[in-house]
mmCIF file of C-alpha atoms in Angstrom:
data_model
loop_
_atom_site.group_PDB
_atom_site.id
_atom_site.type_symbol
_atom_site.label_atom_id
_atom_site.label_comp_id
_atom_site.label_asym_id
_atom_site.label_seq_id
_atom_site.Cartn_x
_atom_site.Cartn_y
_atom_site.Cartn_z
ATOM 1 C CA UNK B 1 -2.151 17.053 -2.537
ATOM 2 C CA UNK B 2 -4.788 14.114 -0.160
ATOM 3 C CA UNK B 3 -3.991 13.689 3.315
ATOM 4 C CA UNK B 4 -5.024 10.398 5.497
ATOM 5 C CA UNK B 5 -4.602 11.322 9.178
ATOM 6 C CA UNK B 6 -4.411 7.426 10.820
ATOM 7 C CA UNK B 7 -4.459 7.503 14.439
ATOM 8 C CA UNK B 8 -3.831 6.463 17.129
ATOM 9 C CA UNK B 9 -0.155 6.087 16.018
ATOM 10 C CA UNK B 10 0.221 3.239 18.311
ATOM 11 C CA UNK B 11 -1.346 0.954 20.553
ATOM 12 C CA UNK B 12 -0.760 -1.736 22.968
ATOM 13 C CA UNK B 13 -3.890 -3.783 24.390
ATOM 14 C CA UNK B 14 -3.524 -6.893 26.566
ATOM 15 C CA UNK B 15 -4.709 -10.163 24.580
ATOM 16 C CA UNK B 16 -7.592 -10.574 24.493
ATOM 17 C CA UNK B 17 -9.041 -6.311 23.989
ATOM 18 C CA UNK B 18 -11.263 -4.798 21.343
ATOM 19 C CA UNK B 19 -9.157 -1.900 18.952
ATOM 20 C CA UNK B 20 -10.422 1.080 17.118
ATOM 21 C CA UNK B 21 -8.724 3.203 14.917
ATOM 22 C CA UNK B 22 -9.421 5.038 12.255
ATOM 23 C CA UNK B 23 -8.651 7.640 9.218
ATOM 24 C CA UNK B 24 -9.339 10.665 8.291
ATOM 25 C CA UNK B 25 -10.031 13.164 5.373
ATOM 26 C CA UNK B 26 -10.313 16.734 4.343
ATOM 27 C CA UNK B 27 -11.717 15.624 0.870
ATOM 28 C CA UNK B 28 -13.936 13.087 0.216
ATOM 29 C CA UNK B 29 -13.461 9.870 -0.831
ATOM 30 C CA UNK B 30 -16.081 7.215 -2.724
ATOM 31 C CA UNK B 31 -13.301 3.895 -1.553
ATOM 32 C CA UNK B 32 -11.636 3.389 1.567
ATOM 33 C CA UNK B 33 -9.462 0.470 1.759
ATOM 34 C CA UNK B 34 -8.390 -1.403 5.415
ATOM 35 C CA UNK B 35 -4.469 -3.443 4.868
ATOM 36 C CA UNK B 36 -2.530 -5.331 7.467
ATOM 37 C CA UNK B 37 1.512 -5.767 7.521
ATOM 38 C CA UNK B 38 3.563 -8.265 8.946
ATOM 39 C CA UNK B 39 7.195 -7.315 9.141
ATOM 40 C CA UNK B 40 8.581 -8.247 6.498
ATOM 41 C CA UNK B 41 6.194 -8.987 4.590
ATOM 42 C CA UNK B 42 3.600 -6.570 1.939
ATOM 43 C CA UNK B 43 0.270 -4.981 2.874
ATOM 44 C CA UNK B 44 -2.494 -7.726 3.108
ATOM 45 C CA UNK B 45 -6.609 -6.415 2.020
ATOM 46 C CA UNK B 46 -8.628 -6.445 4.987
ATOM 47 C CA UNK B 47 -11.444 -4.622 3.952
ATOM 48 C CA UNK B 48 -12.899 -2.682 0.677
ATOM 49 C CA UNK B 49 -15.585 -0.037 1.113
ATOM 50 C CA UNK B 50 -16.822 1.475 -1.932
ATOM 51 C CA UNK B 51 -19.952 3.250 -0.381
ATOM 52 C CA UNK B 52 -21.179 5.981 2.609
ATOM 53 C CA UNK B 53 -22.578 4.607 5.583
ATOM 54 C CA UNK B 54 -21.107 0.546 4.323
ATOM 55 C CA UNK B 55 -20.541 -1.478 7.219
ATOM 56 C CA UNK B 56 -18.839 -4.694 6.463
ATOM 57 C CA UNK B 57 -17.956 -7.672 8.212
ATOM 58 C CA UNK B 58 -14.106 -9.881 7.567
ATOM 59 C CA UNK B 59 -14.042 -11.773 10.647
ATOM 60 C CA UNK B 60 -13.185 -10.340 14.169
ATOM 61 C CA UNK B 61 -13.121 -7.743 11.847
ATOM 62 C CA UNK B 62 -15.791 -4.293 11.004
ATOM 63 C CA UNK B 63 -14.939 -1.258 9.049
ATOM 64 C CA UNK B 64 -16.968 1.268 8.380
ATOM 65 C CA UNK B 65 -17.669 4.764 5.274
ATOM 66 C CA UNK B 66 -17.859 7.485 7.045
ATOM 67 C CA UNK B 67 -21.237 9.423 5.509
ATOM 68 C CA UNK B 68 -19.517 12.365 5.307
ATOM 69 C CA UNK B 69 -16.762 10.436 2.790
ATOM 70 C CA UNK B 70 -14.588 12.015 4.803
ATOM 71 C CA UNK B 71 -14.055 8.839 7.560
ATOM 72 C CA UNK B 72 -13.661 5.898 7.723
ATOM 73 C CA UNK B 73 -12.733 3.127 11.268
ATOM 74 C CA UNK B 74 -12.190 0.089 11.947
ATOM 75 C CA UNK B 75 -12.290 -2.437 14.562
ATOM 76 C CA UNK B 76 -11.656 -5.475 15.978
ATOM 77 C CA UNK B 77 -12.903 -8.104 18.535
ATOM 78 C CA UNK B 78 -11.526 -9.700 21.349
ATOM 79 C CA UNK B 79 -8.160 -9.791 19.874
ATOM 80 C CA UNK B 80 -4.924 -12.595 19.567
ATOM 81 C CA UNK B 81 -1.852 -11.924 19.228
ATOM 82 C CA UNK B 82 -1.571 -13.444 15.219
ATOM 83 C CA UNK B 83 -3.671 -9.248 15.049
ATOM 84 C CA UNK B 84 -0.106 -7.503 15.244
ATOM 85 C CA UNK B 85 1.284 -5.496 12.987
ATOM 86 C CA UNK B 86 0.335 -1.679 11.571
ATOM 87 C CA UNK B 87 -2.480 -1.645 10.126
ATOM 88 C CA UNK B 88 -2.505 1.384 7.068
ATOM 89 C CA UNK B 89 -5.821 2.412 5.461
ATOM 90 C CA UNK B 90 -6.239 3.388 2.074
ATOM 91 C CA UNK B 91 -8.515 5.622 -0.317
ATOM 92 C CA UNK B 92 -9.639 6.947 -3.384
ATOM 93 C CA UNK B 93 -10.523 11.128 -4.079
ATOM 94 C CA UNK B 94 -12.708 11.384 -6.488
ATOM 95 C CA UNK B 95 -10.747 11.855 -10.038
ATOM 96 C CA UNK B 96 -9.772 14.966 -12.178
ATOM 97 C CA UNK B 97 -8.356 16.464 -14.756
ATOM 98 C CA UNK B 98 -4.700 16.507 -12.852
ATOM 99 C CA UNK B 99 -4.679 12.758 -11.049
ATOM 100 C CA UNK B 100 -5.568 9.849 -11.655
ATOM 101 C CA UNK B 101 -8.514 7.808 -11.178
ATOM 102 C CA UNK B 102 -5.772 4.284 -10.466
ATOM 103 C CA UNK B 103 -4.076 5.839 -7.807
ATOM 104 C CA UNK B 104 -5.027 4.847 -3.323
ATOM 105 C CA UNK B 105 -3.486 7.920 -1.160
ATOM 106 C CA UNK B 106 -3.082 5.580 2.107
ATOM 107 C CA UNK B 107 -2.340 6.911 6.157
ATOM 108 C CA UNK B 108 0.501 6.311 8.491
ATOM 109 C CA UNK B 109 -0.576 3.376 9.779
ATOM 110 C CA UNK B 110 -1.258 2.307 13.114
ATOM 111 C CA UNK B 111 1.188 -0.289 14.507
ATOM 112 C CA UNK B 112 -1.230 -2.499 17.041
ATOM 113 C CA UNK B 113 1.378 -4.456 19.590
ATOM 114 C CA UNK B 114 -0.037 -6.960 22.141
ATOM 115 C CA UNK B 115 0.918 -7.041 25.545
ATOM 116 C CA UNK B 116 1.646 -10.481 27.129
ATOM 117 C CA UNK O 1 -5.944 -17.162 -9.321
ATOM 118 C CA UNK O 2 -3.940 -13.663 -9.281
ATOM 119 C CA UNK O 3 -0.069 -13.755 -7.715
ATOM 120 C CA UNK O 4 2.506 -10.720 -8.217
ATOM 121 C CA UNK O 5 6.227 -12.266 -7.516
ATOM 122 C CA UNK O 6 9.131 -10.151 -6.952
ATOM 123 C CA UNK O 7 12.524 -10.346 -6.603
ATOM 124 C CA UNK O 8 15.037 -10.252 -4.812
ATOM 125 C CA UNK O 9 13.679 -10.357 -1.573
ATOM 126 C CA UNK O 10 16.811 -8.366 0.025
ATOM 127 C CA UNK O 11 19.440 -6.946 -1.702
ATOM 128 C CA UNK O 12 22.437 -4.903 -0.270
ATOM 129 C CA UNK O 13 23.772 -2.803 -1.967
ATOM 130 C CA UNK O 14 26.847 0.206 -2.087
ATOM 131 C CA UNK O 15 26.289 3.516 -3.081
ATOM 132 C CA UNK O 16 26.573 4.485 -6.749
ATOM 133 C CA UNK O 17 25.842 0.545 -7.905
ATOM 134 C CA UNK O 18 23.398 0.181 -9.898
ATOM 135 C CA UNK O 19 19.980 -1.509 -9.321
ATOM 136 C CA UNK O 20 17.995 -3.602 -10.685
ATOM 137 C CA UNK O 21 13.921 -5.031 -9.286
ATOM 138 C CA UNK O 22 11.711 -6.687 -11.093
ATOM 139 C CA UNK O 23 7.808 -7.509 -10.245
ATOM 140 C CA UNK O 24 5.462 -9.567 -12.323
ATOM 141 C CA UNK O 25 2.142 -10.275 -11.989
ATOM 142 C CA UNK O 26 0.165 -13.563 -13.212
ATOM 143 C CA UNK O 27 -3.070 -14.368 -13.597
ATOM 144 C CA UNK O 28 -4.811 -11.325 -15.527
ATOM 145 C CA UNK O 29 -4.589 -8.958 -17.934
ATOM 146 C CA UNK O 30 -3.442 -5.651 -17.781
ATOM 147 C CA UNK O 31 -2.771 -4.802 -14.899
ATOM 148 C CA UNK O 32 -2.408 -1.555 -13.201
ATOM 149 C CA UNK O 33 0.948 -1.642 -11.898
ATOM 150 C CA UNK O 34 2.513 0.648 -8.387
ATOM 151 C CA UNK O 35 5.625 0.428 -7.370
ATOM 152 C CA UNK O 36 5.333 2.347 -2.818
ATOM 153 C CA UNK O 37 8.700 2.367 -0.833
ATOM 154 C CA UNK O 38 8.612 1.942 2.827
ATOM 155 C CA UNK O 39 10.331 3.215 5.273
ATOM 156 C CA UNK O 40 11.326 1.268 8.671
ATOM 157 C CA UNK O 41 7.929 1.977 10.251
ATOM 158 C CA UNK O 42 6.824 4.711 7.898
ATOM 159 C CA UNK O 43 4.136 4.479 5.506
ATOM 160 C CA UNK O 44 3.484 3.689 1.360
ATOM 161 C CA UNK O 45 4.913 6.739 -0.673
ATOM 162 C CA UNK O 46 4.090 5.891 -4.011
ATOM 163 C CA UNK O 47 7.027 6.966 -6.602
ATOM 164 C CA UNK O 48 5.539 5.684 -10.157
ATOM 165 C CA UNK O 49 2.645 3.541 -11.479
ATOM 166 C CA UNK O 50 1.771 1.924 -15.002
ATOM 167 C CA UNK O 51 -0.830 1.409 -16.425
ATOM 168 C CA UNK O 52 0.071 -0.303 -19.914
ATOM 169 C CA UNK O 53 3.827 -1.228 -21.838
ATOM 170 C CA UNK O 54 5.458 1.663 -21.742
ATOM 171 C CA UNK O 55 3.393 3.986 -19.562
ATOM 172 C CA UNK O 56 4.974 5.130 -16.356
ATOM 173 C CA UNK O 57 3.994 7.632 -14.063
ATOM 174 C CA UNK O 58 6.180 9.510 -11.927
ATOM 175 C CA UNK O 59 5.052 10.839 -8.477
ATOM 176 C CA UNK O 60 8.138 12.296 -6.608
ATOM 177 C CA UNK O 61 11.378 13.516 -7.657
ATOM 178 C CA UNK O 62 14.935 11.220 -7.292
ATOM 179 C CA UNK O 63 17.365 8.697 -8.933
ATOM 180 C CA UNK O 64 14.934 6.317 -9.765
ATOM 181 C CA UNK O 65 13.094 4.981 -12.847
ATOM 182 C CA UNK O 66 10.952 2.574 -13.873
ATOM 183 C CA UNK O 67 9.990 0.579 -17.381
ATOM 184 C CA UNK O 68 7.505 -1.733 -18.768
ATOM 185 C CA UNK O 69 8.709 -4.228 -21.451
ATOM 186 C CA UNK O 70 5.724 -6.299 -21.135
ATOM 187 C CA UNK O 71 2.526 -6.216 -19.588
ATOM 188 C CA UNK O 72 3.201 -7.909 -16.587
ATOM 189 C CA UNK O 73 6.545 -7.165 -15.632
ATOM 190 C CA UNK O 74 7.094 -4.074 -13.309
ATOM 191 C CA UNK O 75 10.909 -2.618 -13.193
ATOM 192 C CA UNK O 76 12.292 -0.392 -11.109
ATOM 193 C CA UNK O 77 16.149 0.559 -11.694
ATOM 194 C CA UNK O 78 18.722 2.969 -10.560
ATOM 195 C CA UNK O 79 21.899 3.694 -12.797
ATOM 196 C CA UNK O 80 23.420 5.356 -9.129
ATOM 197 C CA UNK O 81 22.140 4.523 -4.981
ATOM 198 C CA UNK O 82 22.083 6.444 -3.100
ATOM 199 C CA UNK O 83 21.807 6.108 0.689
ATOM 200 C CA UNK O 84 18.464 7.617 0.972
ATOM 201 C CA UNK O 85 17.086 4.855 -1.253
ATOM 202 C CA UNK O 86 17.618 2.438 1.874
ATOM 203 C CA UNK O 87 14.103 0.728 2.263
ATOM 204 C CA UNK O 88 11.308 -2.088 1.884
ATOM 205 C CA UNK O 89 10.293 -1.587 -1.598
ATOM 206 C CA UNK O 90 6.136 -3.292 -2.643
ATOM 207 C CA UNK O 91 4.683 -3.187 -5.810
ATOM 208 C CA UNK O 92 1.457 -3.559 -6.211
ATOM 209 C CA UNK O 93 -0.969 -4.446 -8.542
ATOM 210 C CA UNK O 94 -5.387 -3.716 -9.022
ATOM 211 C CA UNK O 95 -7.083 -4.298 -12.426
ATOM 212 C CA UNK O 96 -9.924 -1.575 -14.824
ATOM 213 C CA UNK O 97 -11.777 0.786 -12.022
ATOM 214 C CA UNK O 98 -11.377 -0.823 -8.971
ATOM 215 C CA UNK O 99 -9.607 0.787 -6.865
ATOM 216 C CA UNK O 100 -8.522 -2.474 -4.719
ATOM 217 C CA UNK O 101 -4.596 -3.102 -4.979
ATOM 218 C CA UNK O 102 -2.548 -6.245 -4.240
ATOM 219 C CA UNK O 103 1.118 -6.048 -3.369
ATOM 220 C CA UNK O 104 3.707 -8.384 -3.336
ATOM 221 C CA UNK O 105 6.425 -9.241 -0.538
ATOM 222 C CA UNK O 106 8.398 -6.399 -0.607
ATOM 223 C CA UNK O 107 11.902 -6.040 -1.308
ATOM 224 C CA UNK O 108 14.650 -5.235 1.536
ATOM 225 C CA UNK O 109 17.753 -3.340 -0.236
ATOM 226 C CA UNK O 110 20.041 -1.800 2.393
ATOM 227 C CA UNK O 111 22.470 0.898 0.532
ATOM 228 C CA UNK O 112 25.455 1.112 2.487
#
């Protein structure tokens, strides 16, 4: 089945630094989503991308849908303490006879820690 | 606006006991509904999804089952819990052909 490779697995940064993480796939995706999960809570949608090459911002967050349709990145500028958490990418491939249109594939997550 | 509820928030159950987790969605009709499990520090594993009442698709073999008795209600069950069933269970919804899924607050299950 599809796999999403998310990197890095964890990041330790100082407040104010910029952050970059990415997801790659061996399959073509036609939707990329980025979520953030705080401890003990459900993931919250940050950015949704629907077109190859699309670059979308949400405050200090910027995400891009790779032109090859096989990757996406998320950047966070000037990190602050509330950015701490686990970031997940998720994507949907083109539908096939054996795959429901409604399912997403999730990356394994990037754990962001801010060092005081 | 749409909201999604899960209960209970936390649950501690002995091995071999039954399980029933409930998820309800408000503010939308005919949503797609999903159950995920997340082991500690790990990613999300899709367990079940449903595109309508009584329609359940299972992703992985396990001792869990799901049911959708009403349009906006999704239930995760087990007749006998295993230690390996411990984890954080998340319900999510999406609408129509849109891919964006929205998650509930989750249920932390500990099987002892």
